[in-house]
Coordinates of C-alpha atoms and ligand atoms in Angstrom, one line a residue:
M1 CA 0.0 0.0 0.0
D2 CA 1.4 3.4 -0.9
A3 CA 2.1 6.0 1.7
S4 CA -0.5 8.4 0.4
L5 CA -3.2 5.8 0.8
E6 CA -2.1 4.9 4.3
H7 CA -2.3 8.6 5.2
L8 CA -5.7 8.8 3.6
I9 CA -7.0 5.9 5.7
R10 CA -5.8 7.6 8.8
L11 CA -7.3 10.9 7.6
Q12 CA -10.7 9.2 7.1
E13 CA -10.5 7.7 10.6
A14 CA -9.9 11.2 12.0
D15 CA -12.6 12.7 9.8
V16 CA -15.2 10.2 11.0
E17 CA -14.3 10.8 14.6
V18 CA -14.5 14.6 14.1
T19 CA -18.0 14.2 12.7
Q20 CA -19.1 12.0 15.7
L21 CA -17.5 14.4 18.2
R22 CA -19.2 17.4 16.5
Q23 CA -22.6 15.6 16.7
S24 CA -22.1 14.7 20.3
I25 CA -21.1 18.2 21.2
A26 CA -24.1 19.6 19.3
A27 CA -26.5 17.1 21.1
L28 CA -25.5 18.1 24.6
P29 CA -27.4 21.4 25.0
G30 CA -30.6 19.7 23.9
H31 CA -30.1 16.9 26.5
L32 CA -29.5 19.5 29.2
A33 CA -32.5 21.5 28.2
A34 CA -34.7 18.4 28.3
I35 CA -33.6 17.5 31.9
E36 CA -34.0 21.2 33.0
E37 CA -37.5 21.1 31.5
K38 CA -38.3 18.1 33.6
L39 CA -37.0 19.9 36.6
R40 CA -39.3 22.8 35.9
S41 CA -42.3 20.5 35.5
Q42 CA -41.5 18.7 38.8
T43 CA -41.2 22.0 40.6
Q44 CA -44.7 22.9 39.3
T45 CA -46.0 19.6 40.6
V46 CA -44.7 20.4 44.1
E47 CA -46.2 23.9 43.9
K48 CA -49.5 22.7 42.7
A49 CA -49.7 20.1 45.5
D50 CA -48.7 22.8 48.0
K51 CA -51.5 25.1 46.8
S52 CA -54.0 22.3 47.0
V53 CA -53.0 21.5 50.6
Q54 CA -53.3 25.2 51.5
A55 CA -56.7 25.5 49.8
E56 CA -58.0 22.6 51.9
E57 CA -56.6 24.2 55.1
A58 CA -58.4 27.4 54.2
T59 CA -61.6 25.5 53.5
R60 CA -61.4 23.9 57.0
R61 CA -60.8 27.2 58.7
R62 CA -64.0 28.5 57.1
L63 CA -65.9 25.4 58.1
E64 CA -64.6 25.7 61.7
S65 CA -65.8 29.2 61.8
D66 CA -69.3 28.2 60.4
I67 CA -69.5 25.4 63.0
K68 CA -68.7 27.9 65.8
D69 CA -71.4 30.2 64.5
Q70 CA -73.9 27.4 64.7
Q71 CA -72.8 26.5 68.2
Q72 CA -73.3 30.1 69.3
K73 CA -76.8 30.1 67.8
I74 CA -77.6 26.9 69.7
A75 CA -76.3 28.5 73.0
K76 CA -78.4 31.5 72.3
F77 CA -81.6 29.4 71.6
R78 CA -81.1 27.4 74.7
D79 CA -80.7 30.6 76.7
Q80 CA -83.9 31.9 75.2
S81 CA -85.8 28.7 75.7
S82 CA -85.4 29.0 79.5
S83 CA -87.4 32.2 79.5
V84 CA -90.2 31.5 76.9
K85 CA -93.8 31.9 77.9
T86 CA -95.6 29.5 75.5
N87 CA -95.2 25.9 74.4
E88 CA -95.3 27.2 70.8
Q89 CA -92.3 29.5 71.4
F90 CA -90.5 26.6 73.1
H91 CA -91.1 24.2 70.2
A92 CA -90.0 26.9 67.7
L93 CA -86.7 27.3 69.5
Q94 CA -86.3 23.5 69.8
H95 CA -86.8 23.3 66.0
E96 CA -84.1 26.0 65.5
I97 CA -81.7 24.1 67.8
S98 CA -82.2 20.9 65.9
F99 CA -81.8 22.6 62.6
A100 CA -78.4 24.1 63.8
E101 CA -77.3 20.7 65.1
N102 CA -78.0 19.2 61.7
E103 CA -76.1 22.0 60.1
I104 CA -73.1 21.3 62.4
R105 CA -73.2 17.6 61.5
R106 CA -73.3 18.5 57.8
L107 CA -70.3 20.9 58.2
E108 CA -68.4 18.3 60.1
D109 CA -68.9 15.8 57.2
V110 CA -67.7 18.3 54.7
E111 CA -64.7 18.9 57.0
L112 CA -63.9 15.2 57.1
E113 CA -64.0 15.0 53.3
S114 CA -61.6 18.0 53.1
M115 CA -59.2 16.2 55.6
E116 CA -59.2 13.1 53.4
R117 CA -58.4 15.2 50.3
S118 CA -55.7 17.0 52.3
E119 CA -54.0 13.7 53.2
Q120 CA -54.0 12.7 49.6
F121 CA -52.5 16.0 48.5
E122 CA -49.9 15.7 51.2
R123 CA -48.9 12.2 50.0
V124 CA -48.6 13.6 46.4
R125 CA -46.6 16.5 47.7
A126 CA -44.2 14.3 49.7
Q127 CA -43.6 12.1 46.6
A128 CA -43.2 15.2 44.3
R129 CA -40.7 16.7 46.8
Q130 CA -38.7 13.5 46.9
D131 CA -38.7 13.2 43.1
L132 CA -37.7 16.9 42.8
T133 CA -34.8 16.4 45.2
S134 CA -33.4 13.4 43.4
H135 CA -33.9 14.9 40.0
K136 CA -32.1 18.1 41.1
A137 CA -29.1 16.1 42.1
F138 CA -29.3 14.2 38.8
V139 CA -29.3 17.5 36.9
E140 CA -26.3 18.8 38.8
R141 CA -24.4 15.6 38.1
E142 CA -25.4 15.7 34.4
K143 CA -24.3 19.4 34.1
E144 CA -21.0 18.6 35.8
S145 CA -20.4 15.6 33.5
A146 CA -21.4 17.7 30.4
R147 CA -18.9 20.4 31.3
K148 CA -16.2 17.7 31.7
Q149 CA -17.3 15.9 28.5
T150 CA -17.4 19.0 26.4
S151 CA -13.9 20.1 27.4
E152 CA -12.5 16.6 26.8
Q153 CA -14.3 16.4 23.4
Q154 CA -13.1 19.9 22.5
A155 CA -9.5 19.0 23.4
R156 CA -9.8 15.8 21.3
L157 CA -11.3 17.8 18.4
D158 CA -8.4 20.2 18.5
A159 CA -5.9 17.3 18.5
L160 CA -7.7 15.6 15.6
N161 CA -7.8 18.8 13.6
K162 CA -4.0 19.2 14.0
S163 CA -3.4 15.7 12.9
R164 CA -5.8 16.0 10.0
A165 CA -3.9 19.1 8.8
A166 CA -0.6 17.2 9.0
L167 CA -2.0 14.1 7.2
R168 CA -3.5 16.2 4.4
K169 CA 0.0 17.5 3.6
E170 CA 1.2 14.0 3.2
I171 CA -1.4 12.9 0.6
D172 CA -1.1 13.7 -3.1
E173 CA -3.3 16.4 -4.3
D174 CA -5.3 14.4 -6.9
L175 CA -6.1 11.7 -4.4
L176 CA -7.0 14.2 -1.7
A177 CA -9.3 16.1 -4.1
D178 CA -10.9 12.8 -5.1
Y179 CA -11.4 11.8 -1.5
D180 CA -12.9 15.3 -0.5
R181 CA -15.3 15.2 -3.5
I182 CA -16.7 11.7 -2.6
A183 CA -16.7 12.4 1.2
S184 CA -18.7 15.6 0.8
S185 CA -21.5 13.7 -0.9
R186 CA -21.2 10.2 0.7
G187 CA -20.0 11.1 4.2
T188 CA -16.9 8.9 3.7
G189 CA -14.6 8.9 0.6
L190 CA -12.8 5.7 1.2
A191 CA -14.0 2.2 1.5
H192 CA -12.3 -1.1 2.5
A193 CA -12.6 -3.9 0.0
Q194 CA -13.1 -7.2 1.8
G195 CA -14.4 -10.6 0.8
Q196 CA -15.0 -9.3 -2.7
R197 CA -17.3 -6.6 -1.4
C198 CA -17.1 -2.8 -1.0
M199 CA -17.6 -2.3 2.8
G200 CA -18.8 1.2 2.1
C201 CA -22.0 0.1 0.3
Q202 CA -21.8 -3.7 0.8
M203 CA -22.0 -4.4 -3.0
F204 CA -20.1 -7.2 -4.6
L205 CA -17.1 -6.3 -6.8
R206 CA -16.6 -7.7 -10.2
P207 CA -13.7 -10.2 -10.2
Q208 CA -11.6 -7.9 -12.2
M209 CA -12.1 -5.0 -9.8
W210 CA -11.5 -7.3 -6.8
N211 CA -8.2 -8.3 -8.3
Q212 CA -7.3 -4.7 -9.0
A213 CA -8.2 -3.7 -5.5
R214 CA -6.1 -6.5 -4.1
Q215 CA -3.2 -5.5 -6.3
G216 CA -3.3 -2.0 -4.7
E217 CA -4.6 -0.2 -7.8
R218 CA -6.5 3.0 -7.2
I219 CA -10.1 2.2 -8.2
H220 CA -13.5 3.4 -7.3
C221 CA -16.5 1.2 -6.3
E222 CA -18.8 1.0 -9.3
S223 CA -21.8 1.2 -7.0
C224 CA -21.1 4.0 -4.4
G225 CA -18.1 5.7 -6.1
R226 CA -15.9 5.4 -3.0
L227 CA -12.1 4.8 -3.4
L228 CA -11.4 1.2 -2.6
Y229 CA -8.4 -0.1 -0.7
Y230 CA -7.4 -3.6 0.3
D231 CA -5.6 -4.6 3.4
P232 CA -4.9 -8.3 3.7
S233 CA -4.4 -8.0 7.5
L234 CA -8.1 -7.0 7.7
E235 CA -9.3 -10.0 5.7
P236 CA -10.8 -12.2 8.5
I237 CA -12.1 -15.1 6.4
P238 CA -10.4 -17.2 3.8
E239 CA -10.9 -15.5 0.5
P240 CA -13.6 -16.9 -1.6
P241 CA -12.6 -18.4 -5.0
I242 CA -12.6 -15.6 -7.5
G243 CA -15.5 -15.9 -9.9
E244 CA -18.7 -14.3 -10.8
P245 CA -20.8 -13.1 -7.8
K246 CA -23.9 -15.2 -7.2
R247 CA -26.1 -12.4 -8.3
K248 CA -25.3 -9.9 -11.0
K249 CA -25.7 -6.3 -9.9
K250 CA -26.6 -3.3 -11.9
I251 CA -23.7 -1.1 -12.4
G252 CA -24.0 2.2 -10.6
V253 CA -27.1 1.3 -8.7
E254 CA -27.0 1.0 -5.0
T255 CA -29.1 -1.9 -3.5
P256 CA -30.0 -2.4 0.2
E257 CA -27.5 -4.1 2.5
T258 CA -29.7 -7.2 2.7
E259 CA -29.0 -8.1 -0.9
S260 CA -26.1 -10.6 -1.1
Ligands
ZN301 ZN1 -19.3 0.9 -2.7

């Protein structure tokens, strides 16, 4: 393998890693924004439960005050009934007392229902507070690790860019221009030829091209257009006998990976 090609292989490895690093760096703010959003929504859940508990407490304060009013009425009616002159007046007061007593029972039932709701809201609030605390800690850890990761990735990116610049100087201009042209449309410009296939697009190579690739000639895959290179040390399986591939492929047409 000529030196230019060896440098080009290393350049492509660096280019692929640079692309992955850039994607990873670009994805981080979105990830942090999503977990911050969850934090906001959990804070709102706690606040909502808090408000519900407070509203129930206010309801019960009102009920207590209404009950007290009814009790005062009863005391007043009892007081009056000791000084009434007629049976009729006495019964009228008894009727008022019994009405007020019923009202107190009704208010106490409403109060009990409010207490039950309160207990439920308090349980929700306790769980929401616990979730919020643990998510807050998680967000802090994620932010810290994001800071660390970003600075490590940035350092790696700087190192890769330096080595890419150095590698590009070692590759002949024509080969480099060819690689750049293919890489800009295909993502990668170079593909390993292995087992009579182009590993860039998985298509079978014609026997003649497979031979040329193995002899180190600079050829392009007829399917995807990538520059092909052969490295015997990467050939993991015994080479299949050279002959026509099982299925003929249309030249220049890419077919799915499953086709073999
Ligand atoms: Zn190909």
